[in-house]
Short mmCIF file of C-alpha atoms in Angstrom, two decimals:
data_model
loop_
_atom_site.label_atom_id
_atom_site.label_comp_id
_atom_site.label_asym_id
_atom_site.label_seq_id
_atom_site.Cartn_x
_atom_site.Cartn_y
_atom_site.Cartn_z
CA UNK A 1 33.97 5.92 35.50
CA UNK A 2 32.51 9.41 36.36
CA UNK A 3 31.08 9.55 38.88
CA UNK A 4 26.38 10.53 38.28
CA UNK A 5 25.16 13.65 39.60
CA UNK A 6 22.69 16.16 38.98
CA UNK A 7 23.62 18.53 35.51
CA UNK A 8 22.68 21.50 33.44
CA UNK A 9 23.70 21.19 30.19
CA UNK A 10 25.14 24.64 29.55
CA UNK A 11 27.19 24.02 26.71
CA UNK A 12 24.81 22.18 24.06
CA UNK A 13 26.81 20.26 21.60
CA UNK A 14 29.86 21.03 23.42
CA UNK A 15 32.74 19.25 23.90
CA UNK A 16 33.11 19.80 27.77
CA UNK A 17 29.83 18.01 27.82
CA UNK A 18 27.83 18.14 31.53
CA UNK A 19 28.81 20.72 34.18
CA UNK A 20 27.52 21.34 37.72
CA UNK A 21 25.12 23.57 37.99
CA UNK A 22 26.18 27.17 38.45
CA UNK A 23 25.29 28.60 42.34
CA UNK A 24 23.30 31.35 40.68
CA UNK A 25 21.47 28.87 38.56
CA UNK A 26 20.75 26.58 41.93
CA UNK A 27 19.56 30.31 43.52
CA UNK A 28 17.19 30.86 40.61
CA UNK A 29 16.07 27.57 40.96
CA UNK A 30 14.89 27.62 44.65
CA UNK A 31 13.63 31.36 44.44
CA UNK A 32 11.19 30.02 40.62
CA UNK A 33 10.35 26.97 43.33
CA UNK A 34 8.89 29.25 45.58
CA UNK A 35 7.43 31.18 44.06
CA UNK A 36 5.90 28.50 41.69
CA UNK A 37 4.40 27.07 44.52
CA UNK A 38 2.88 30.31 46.03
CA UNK A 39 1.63 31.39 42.40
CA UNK A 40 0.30 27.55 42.44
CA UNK A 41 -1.62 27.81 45.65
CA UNK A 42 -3.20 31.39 45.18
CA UNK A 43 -4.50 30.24 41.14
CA UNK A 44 -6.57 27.50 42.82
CA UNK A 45 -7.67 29.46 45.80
CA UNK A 46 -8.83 32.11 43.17
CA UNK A 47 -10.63 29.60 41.10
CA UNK A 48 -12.46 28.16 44.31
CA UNK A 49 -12.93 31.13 46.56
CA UNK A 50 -15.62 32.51 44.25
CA UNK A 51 -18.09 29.75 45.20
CA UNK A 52 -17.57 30.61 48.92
CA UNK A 53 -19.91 33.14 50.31
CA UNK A 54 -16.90 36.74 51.41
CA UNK A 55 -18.55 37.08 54.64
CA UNK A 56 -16.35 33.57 55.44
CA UNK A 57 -13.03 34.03 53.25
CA UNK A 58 -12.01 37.32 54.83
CA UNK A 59 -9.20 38.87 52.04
CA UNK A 60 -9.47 35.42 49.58
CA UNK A 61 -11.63 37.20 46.85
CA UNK A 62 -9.32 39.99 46.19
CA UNK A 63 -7.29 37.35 44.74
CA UNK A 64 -10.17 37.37 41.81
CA UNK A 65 -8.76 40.58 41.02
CA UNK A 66 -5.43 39.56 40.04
CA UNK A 67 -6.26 36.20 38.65
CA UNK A 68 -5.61 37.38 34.81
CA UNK A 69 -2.06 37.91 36.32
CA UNK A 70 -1.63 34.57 38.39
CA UNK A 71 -2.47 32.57 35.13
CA UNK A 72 -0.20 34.36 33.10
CA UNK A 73 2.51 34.11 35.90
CA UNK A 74 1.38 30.53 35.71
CA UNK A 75 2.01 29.67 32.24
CA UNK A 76 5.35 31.57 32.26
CA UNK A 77 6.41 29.43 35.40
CA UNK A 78 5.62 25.86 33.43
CA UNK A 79 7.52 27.28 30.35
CA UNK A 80 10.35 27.53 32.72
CA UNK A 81 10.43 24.51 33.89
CA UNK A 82 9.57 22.34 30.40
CA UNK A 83 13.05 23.96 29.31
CA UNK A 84 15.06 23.40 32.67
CA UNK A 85 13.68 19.99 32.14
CA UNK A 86 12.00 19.67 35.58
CA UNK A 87 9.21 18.07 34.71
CA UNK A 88 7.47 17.47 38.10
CA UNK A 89 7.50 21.32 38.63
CA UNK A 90 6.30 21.79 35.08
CA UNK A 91 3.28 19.04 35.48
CA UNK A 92 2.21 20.82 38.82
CA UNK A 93 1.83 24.01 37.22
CA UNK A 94 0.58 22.29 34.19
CA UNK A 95 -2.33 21.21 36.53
CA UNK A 96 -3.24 24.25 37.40
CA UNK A 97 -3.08 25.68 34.12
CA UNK A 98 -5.59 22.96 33.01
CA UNK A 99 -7.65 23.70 36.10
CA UNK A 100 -7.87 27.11 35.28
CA UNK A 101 -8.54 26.65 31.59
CA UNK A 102 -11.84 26.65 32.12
CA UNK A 103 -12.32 30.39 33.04
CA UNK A 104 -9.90 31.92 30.75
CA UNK A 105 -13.40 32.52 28.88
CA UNK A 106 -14.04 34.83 31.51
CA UNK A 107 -10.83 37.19 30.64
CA UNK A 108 -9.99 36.39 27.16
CA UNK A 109 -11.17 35.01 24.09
CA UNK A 110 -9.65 34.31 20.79
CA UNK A 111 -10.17 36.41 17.66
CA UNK A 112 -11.11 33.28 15.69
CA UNK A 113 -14.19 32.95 18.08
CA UNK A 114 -15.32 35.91 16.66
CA UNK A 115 -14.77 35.35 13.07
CA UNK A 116 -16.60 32.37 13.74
CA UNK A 117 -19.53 34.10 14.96
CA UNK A 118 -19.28 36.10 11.43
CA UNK A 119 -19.40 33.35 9.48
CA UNK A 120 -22.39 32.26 10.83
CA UNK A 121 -23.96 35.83 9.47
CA UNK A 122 -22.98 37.21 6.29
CA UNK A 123 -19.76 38.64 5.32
CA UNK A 124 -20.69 42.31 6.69
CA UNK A 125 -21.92 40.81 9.35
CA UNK A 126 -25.49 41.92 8.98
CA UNK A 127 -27.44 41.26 11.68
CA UNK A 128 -31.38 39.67 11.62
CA UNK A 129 -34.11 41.99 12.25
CA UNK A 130 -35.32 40.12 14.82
CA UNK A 131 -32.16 41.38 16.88
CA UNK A 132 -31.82 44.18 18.96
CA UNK A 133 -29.10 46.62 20.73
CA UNK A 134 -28.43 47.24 24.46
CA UNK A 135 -26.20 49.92 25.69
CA UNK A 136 -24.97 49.68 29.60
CA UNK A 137 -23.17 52.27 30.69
CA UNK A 138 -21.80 53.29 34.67
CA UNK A 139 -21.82 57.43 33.65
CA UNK A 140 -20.65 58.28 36.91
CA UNK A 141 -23.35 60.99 37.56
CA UNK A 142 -22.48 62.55 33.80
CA UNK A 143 -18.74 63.79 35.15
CA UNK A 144 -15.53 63.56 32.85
CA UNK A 145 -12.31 63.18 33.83
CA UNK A 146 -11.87 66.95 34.33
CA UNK A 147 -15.22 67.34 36.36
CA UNK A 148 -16.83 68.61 33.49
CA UNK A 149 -20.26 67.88 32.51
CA UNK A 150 -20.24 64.86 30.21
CA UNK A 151 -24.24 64.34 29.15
CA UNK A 152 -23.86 66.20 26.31
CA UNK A 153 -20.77 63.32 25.00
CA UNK A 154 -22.99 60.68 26.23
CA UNK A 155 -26.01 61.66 24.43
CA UNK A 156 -23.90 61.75 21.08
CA UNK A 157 -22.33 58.43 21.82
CA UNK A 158 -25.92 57.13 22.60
CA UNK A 159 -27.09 58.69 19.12
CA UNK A 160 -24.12 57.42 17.11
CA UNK A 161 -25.13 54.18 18.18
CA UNK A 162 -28.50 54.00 18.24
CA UNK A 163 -29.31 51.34 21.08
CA UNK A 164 -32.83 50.33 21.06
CA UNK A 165 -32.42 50.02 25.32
CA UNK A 166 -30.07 52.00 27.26
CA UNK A 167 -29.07 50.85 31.15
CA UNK A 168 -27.25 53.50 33.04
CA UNK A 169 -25.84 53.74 36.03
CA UNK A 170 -25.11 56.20 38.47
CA UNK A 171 -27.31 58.36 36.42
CA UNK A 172 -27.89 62.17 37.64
CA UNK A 173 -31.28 63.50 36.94
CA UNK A 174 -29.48 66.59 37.80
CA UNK A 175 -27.27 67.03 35.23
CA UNK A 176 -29.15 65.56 32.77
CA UNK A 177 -31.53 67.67 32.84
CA UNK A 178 -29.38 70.65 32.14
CA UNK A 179 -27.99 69.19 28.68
CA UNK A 180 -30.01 70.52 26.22
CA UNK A 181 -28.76 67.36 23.24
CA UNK A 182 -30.15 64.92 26.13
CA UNK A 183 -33.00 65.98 25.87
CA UNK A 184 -33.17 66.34 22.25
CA UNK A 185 -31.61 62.69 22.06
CA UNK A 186 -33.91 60.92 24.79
CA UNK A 187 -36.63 62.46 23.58
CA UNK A 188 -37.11 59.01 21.82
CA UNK A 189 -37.15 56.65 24.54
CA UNK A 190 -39.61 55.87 27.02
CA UNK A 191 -37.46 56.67 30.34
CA UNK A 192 -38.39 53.77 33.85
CA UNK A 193 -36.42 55.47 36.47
CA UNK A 194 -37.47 55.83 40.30
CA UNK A 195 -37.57 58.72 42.99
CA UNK A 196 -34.06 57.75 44.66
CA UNK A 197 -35.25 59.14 47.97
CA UNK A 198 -34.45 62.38 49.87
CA UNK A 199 -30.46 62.64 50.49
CA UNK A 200 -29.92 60.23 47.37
CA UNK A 201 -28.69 62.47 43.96
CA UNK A 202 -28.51 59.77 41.81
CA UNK A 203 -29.79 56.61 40.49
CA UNK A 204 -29.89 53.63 37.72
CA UNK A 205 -31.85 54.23 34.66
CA UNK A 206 -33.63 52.45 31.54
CA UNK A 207 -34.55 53.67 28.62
CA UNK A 208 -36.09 51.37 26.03
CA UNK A 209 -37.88 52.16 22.32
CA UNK A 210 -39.87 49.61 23.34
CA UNK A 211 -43.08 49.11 25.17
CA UNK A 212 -43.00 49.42 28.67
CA UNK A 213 -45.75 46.55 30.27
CA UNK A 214 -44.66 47.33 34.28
CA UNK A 215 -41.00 48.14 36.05
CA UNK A 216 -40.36 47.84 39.87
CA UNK A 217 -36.93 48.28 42.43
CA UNK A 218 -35.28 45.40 43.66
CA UNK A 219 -33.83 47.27 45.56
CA UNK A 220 -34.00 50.57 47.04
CA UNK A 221 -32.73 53.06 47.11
CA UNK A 222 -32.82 51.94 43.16
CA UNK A 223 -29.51 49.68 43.78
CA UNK A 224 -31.25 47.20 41.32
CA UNK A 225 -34.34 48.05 38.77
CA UNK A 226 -36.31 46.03 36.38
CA UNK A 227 -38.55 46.90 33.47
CA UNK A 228 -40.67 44.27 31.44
CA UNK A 229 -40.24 45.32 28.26
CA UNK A 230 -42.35 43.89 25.05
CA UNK A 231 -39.63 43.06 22.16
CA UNK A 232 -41.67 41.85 19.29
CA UNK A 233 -43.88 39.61 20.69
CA UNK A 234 -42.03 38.57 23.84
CA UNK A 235 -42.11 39.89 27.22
CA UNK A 236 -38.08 40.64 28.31
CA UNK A 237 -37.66 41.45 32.10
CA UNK A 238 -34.64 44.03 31.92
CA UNK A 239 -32.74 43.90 35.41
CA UNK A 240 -30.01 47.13 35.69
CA UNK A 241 -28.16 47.04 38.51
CA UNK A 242 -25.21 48.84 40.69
CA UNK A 243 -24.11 46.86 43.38
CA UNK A 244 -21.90 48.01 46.48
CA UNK A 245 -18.86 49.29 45.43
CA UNK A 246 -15.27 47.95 46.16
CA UNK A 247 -14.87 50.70 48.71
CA UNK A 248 -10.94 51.46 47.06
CA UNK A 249 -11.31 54.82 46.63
CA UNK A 250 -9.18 56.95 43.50
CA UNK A 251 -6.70 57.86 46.14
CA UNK A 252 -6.30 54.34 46.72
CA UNK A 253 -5.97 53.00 43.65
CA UNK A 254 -3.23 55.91 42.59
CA UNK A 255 -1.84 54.84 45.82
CA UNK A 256 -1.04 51.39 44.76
CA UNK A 257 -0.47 51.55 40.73
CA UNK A 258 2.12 54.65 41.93
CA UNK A 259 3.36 52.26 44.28
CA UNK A 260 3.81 54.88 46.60
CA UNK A 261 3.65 52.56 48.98
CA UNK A 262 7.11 51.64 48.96
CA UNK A 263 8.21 54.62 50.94
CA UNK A 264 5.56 55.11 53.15
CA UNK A 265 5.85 54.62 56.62
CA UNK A 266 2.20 53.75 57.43
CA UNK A 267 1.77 52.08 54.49
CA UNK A 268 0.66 48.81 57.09
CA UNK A 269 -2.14 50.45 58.47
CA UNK A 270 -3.29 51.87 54.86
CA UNK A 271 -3.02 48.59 53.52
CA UNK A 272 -5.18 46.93 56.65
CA UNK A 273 -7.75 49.83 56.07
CA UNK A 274 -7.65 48.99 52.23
CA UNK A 275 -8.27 44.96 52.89
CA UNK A 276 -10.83 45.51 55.50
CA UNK A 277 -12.90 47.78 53.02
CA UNK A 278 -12.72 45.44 50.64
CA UNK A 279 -13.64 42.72 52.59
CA UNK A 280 -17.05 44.57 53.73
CA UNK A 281 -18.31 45.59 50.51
CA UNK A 282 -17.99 41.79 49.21
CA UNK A 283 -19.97 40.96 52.14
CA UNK A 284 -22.74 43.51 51.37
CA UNK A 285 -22.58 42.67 47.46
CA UNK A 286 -22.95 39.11 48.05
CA UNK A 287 -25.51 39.58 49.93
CA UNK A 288 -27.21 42.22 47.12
CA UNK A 289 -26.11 39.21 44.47
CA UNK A 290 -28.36 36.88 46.89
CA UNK A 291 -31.62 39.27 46.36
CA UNK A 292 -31.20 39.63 42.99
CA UNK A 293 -30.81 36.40 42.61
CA UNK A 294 -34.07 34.86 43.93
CA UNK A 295 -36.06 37.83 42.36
CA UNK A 296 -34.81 36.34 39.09
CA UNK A 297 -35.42 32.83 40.18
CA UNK A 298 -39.05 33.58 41.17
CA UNK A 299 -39.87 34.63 37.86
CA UNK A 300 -42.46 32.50 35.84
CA UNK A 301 -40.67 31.73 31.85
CA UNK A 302 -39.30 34.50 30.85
CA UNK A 303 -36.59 36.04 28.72
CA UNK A 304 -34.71 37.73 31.13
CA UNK A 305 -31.14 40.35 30.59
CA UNK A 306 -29.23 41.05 33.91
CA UNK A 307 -26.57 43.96 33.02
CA UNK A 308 -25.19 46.99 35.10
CA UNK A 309 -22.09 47.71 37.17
CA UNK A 310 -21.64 44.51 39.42
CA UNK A 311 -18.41 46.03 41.06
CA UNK A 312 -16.64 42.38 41.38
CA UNK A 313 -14.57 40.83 39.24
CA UNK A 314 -15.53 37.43 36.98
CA UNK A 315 -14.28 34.93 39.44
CA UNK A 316 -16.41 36.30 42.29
CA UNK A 317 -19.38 35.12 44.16
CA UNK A 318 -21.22 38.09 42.73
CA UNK A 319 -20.69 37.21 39.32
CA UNK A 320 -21.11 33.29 39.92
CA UNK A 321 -24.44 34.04 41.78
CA UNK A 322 -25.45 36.42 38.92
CA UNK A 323 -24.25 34.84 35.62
CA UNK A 324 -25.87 30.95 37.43
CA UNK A 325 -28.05 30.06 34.28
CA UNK A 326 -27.33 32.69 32.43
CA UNK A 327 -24.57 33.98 29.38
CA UNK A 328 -22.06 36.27 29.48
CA UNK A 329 -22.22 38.82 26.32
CA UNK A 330 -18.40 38.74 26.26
CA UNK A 331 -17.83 35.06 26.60
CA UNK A 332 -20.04 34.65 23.68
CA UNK A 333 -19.07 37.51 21.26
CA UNK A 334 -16.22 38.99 22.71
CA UNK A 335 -12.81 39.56 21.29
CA UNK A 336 -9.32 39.62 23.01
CA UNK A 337 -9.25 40.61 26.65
CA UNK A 338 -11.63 43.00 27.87
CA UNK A 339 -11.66 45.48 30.62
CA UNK A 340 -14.46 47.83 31.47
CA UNK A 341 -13.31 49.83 34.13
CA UNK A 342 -10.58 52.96 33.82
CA UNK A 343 -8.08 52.67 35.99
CA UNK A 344 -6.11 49.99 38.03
CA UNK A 345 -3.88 49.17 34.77
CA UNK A 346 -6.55 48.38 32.79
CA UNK A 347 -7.33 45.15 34.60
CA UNK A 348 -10.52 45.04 35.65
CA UNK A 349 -13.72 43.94 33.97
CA UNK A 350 -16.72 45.18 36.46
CA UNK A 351 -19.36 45.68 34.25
CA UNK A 352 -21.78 42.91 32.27
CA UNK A 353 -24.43 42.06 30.34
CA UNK A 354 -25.86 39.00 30.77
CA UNK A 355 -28.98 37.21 29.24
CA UNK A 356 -31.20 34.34 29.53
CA UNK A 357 -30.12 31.11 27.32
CA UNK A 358 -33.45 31.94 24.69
CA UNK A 359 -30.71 35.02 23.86
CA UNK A 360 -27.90 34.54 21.15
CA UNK A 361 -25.48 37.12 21.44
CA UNK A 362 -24.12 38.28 18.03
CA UNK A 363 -21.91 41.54 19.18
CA UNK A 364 -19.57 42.59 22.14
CA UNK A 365 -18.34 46.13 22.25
CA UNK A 366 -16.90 48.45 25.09
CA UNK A 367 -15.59 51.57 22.54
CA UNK A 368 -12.78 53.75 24.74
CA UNK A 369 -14.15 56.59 25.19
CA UNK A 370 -13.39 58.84 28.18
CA UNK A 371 -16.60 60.56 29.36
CA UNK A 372 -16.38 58.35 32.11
CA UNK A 373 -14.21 56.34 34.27
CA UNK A 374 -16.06 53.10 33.13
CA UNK A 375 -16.07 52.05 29.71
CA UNK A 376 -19.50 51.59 27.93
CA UNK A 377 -20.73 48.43 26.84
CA UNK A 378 -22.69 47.52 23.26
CA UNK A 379 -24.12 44.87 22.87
CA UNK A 380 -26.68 42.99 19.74
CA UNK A 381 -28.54 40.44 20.69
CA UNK A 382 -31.22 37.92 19.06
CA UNK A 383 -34.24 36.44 20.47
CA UNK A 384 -33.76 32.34 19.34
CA UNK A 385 -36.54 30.31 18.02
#
């Protein structure tokens, strides 16, 4: 009788039947092991870390940044295994595949969920008059990509699309005011924007067709803004925000997708610098996230949008602290996987719009256009009875 061991089948139907496994195949084996269970242990951290306040998880959150990648590299792992027939190693990453599951909303949604959304409209998707448009856009201080000035392509986009509020970011009086079509364009609105302060060029912005009741700073120097706005015959605080940014610089970021890393010698101490950075600004936007939030909880019943450049990735303490209570315009309406920032392979979404329950959101757009190195984002929404 022959003797039982371990086998790979690698002749299916053959008549050789079972042979021992191959010395590459056992090598692939242990290296897929490994790394299963690294890719295993950073997925969870990333799904937990966000409920941890930075100042206490030193490097953990950058892990948010990557998580698209770690559940991919997930999925692909437990494929692996189903067909090597190792189930144990396939259930394990099965678990945190089902773990995760519940965030993929965060990075991706199905096309179907939109034609959903259509159905529930007309055909042409026709929208109810009761709804409304919001624009939020992180200009970066009305530059292009060749340091040219780009407020007179903004003020087209803004007039192509006709929002009925518009949330900027980074916006430069400056600038603005030397684009003639701005000012033909804005001319419209009724503008809530706030001295900066002396040393401070530029600031966050709202413009609104709308009625303007009363409009304050969060905080200053204009990090976060509000305007209560009358839409029909509700009261909607507006909160536009730009919270601390990563502190990765352009340099840093071509640094890394260039990997020219590889060959540098003090690429250690770059690195270290890179982490630390990083680590800092969570601290200080968690603790921007923590102001925010309580200004919004100390509100009486109101309808309430939170949108602007938040700097931090979905699963984040920012964005959990935030979006608490609240829906995300591109977990509702959105299409695909979404990114709002230019640069860093196309990976990151940064930017939101997010809106008290009372909201339905019917549209999620972020057109690719180039006047800036953020994407803009469109968004319809409708005030539910």
């Amino acid at each position: 009788m022959a003797q039982k061991h371990d086998t790979y089948y690698v002749d299916y139907g053959g008549s050789k039947g079972a042979k021992r496994p191959s010395l590459l195949m056992l090598f692939v084996d242990l290296v897929l092991t490994l790394l299963s269970g690294v890719v295993f242990v950073m997925l969870l951290v990333a799904l937990v870390v966000s409920r941890i306040d930075p100042e206490y998880t030193w490097a953990l959150p950058m892990l948010g940044l990557i998580a698209p990648w770690l559940y991919l590299l997930t999925m692909l792992l437990a494929l692996y295994w189903v067909v090597r027939w190792r189930l144990k190693r396939a259930a394990l990453m099965g678990f945190a595949l089902l773990v995760g599951l519940f965030s993929v909303s965060l990075y991706w949604r199905p096309d179907a969920h939109r034609e959903q959304l259509q159905k529930k409209y007309d055909k042409n998707f026709r929208y109810d008059r009761n709804a409304f448009k919001l624009l939020s856009y992180n200009v970066r201080f009305f530059y292009d990509d060749q340091g040219e000035s780009s407020a007179d392509s903004v003020a087209d986009f803004i007039a192509r699309h006709n929002p009925d509020i518009v949330c900027l970011q980074e916006y430069n009086p400056t600038v603005a005011e030397r684009s003639e079509r701005w000012g033909e364009v804005m001319q419209d609105y009724n503008t809530v924007q706030f001295d900066a302060g002396e040393g401070v060029w530029h600031r966050q912005a709202i413009y609104t067709r709308y009625r303007v009741l009363r409009s304050g700073v969060i905080m200053r120097p204009t990090t976060s803004i509000w305007a209560d706005l009358v839409i029909r015959q509700d009261t909607v605080r507006v909160v536009n925000n730009h919270l601390q940014s990563t502190g990765i610089t352009a340099l840093d970021s071509e640094y890394l997708t260039e990997h020219a890393y590889l060959l540098d010698t003090a690429r250690e101490e770059k690195l270290r610098s890179m982490v630390s950075r990083f680590h800092d600004n969570c601290v200080l936007r968690a603790d921007q996230a923590d102001t925010i939030r309580a200004h919004v909880d100390s509100l009486a019943p109101v309808h309430r949008i939170l949108c602007g450049d938040f700097n931090d990735a979905p699963l984040s303490y920012t964005y959990r602290t935030l979006a608490r209570g609240l829906d995300d315009a591109f977990s509702e309406a959105g299409e695909g996987y979404s990114h709002t920032f230019r640069g860093f392979f196309d990976l990151l979404r940064i930017d939101y719009v997010l809106a008290s329950k009372d909201f339905e959101c019917l549209s999620y757009e972020t057109p690719d256009v180039t006047y800036s190195d953020h994407l803009p984002l469109v968004v319809r929404l409708l005030r539910q009875e």
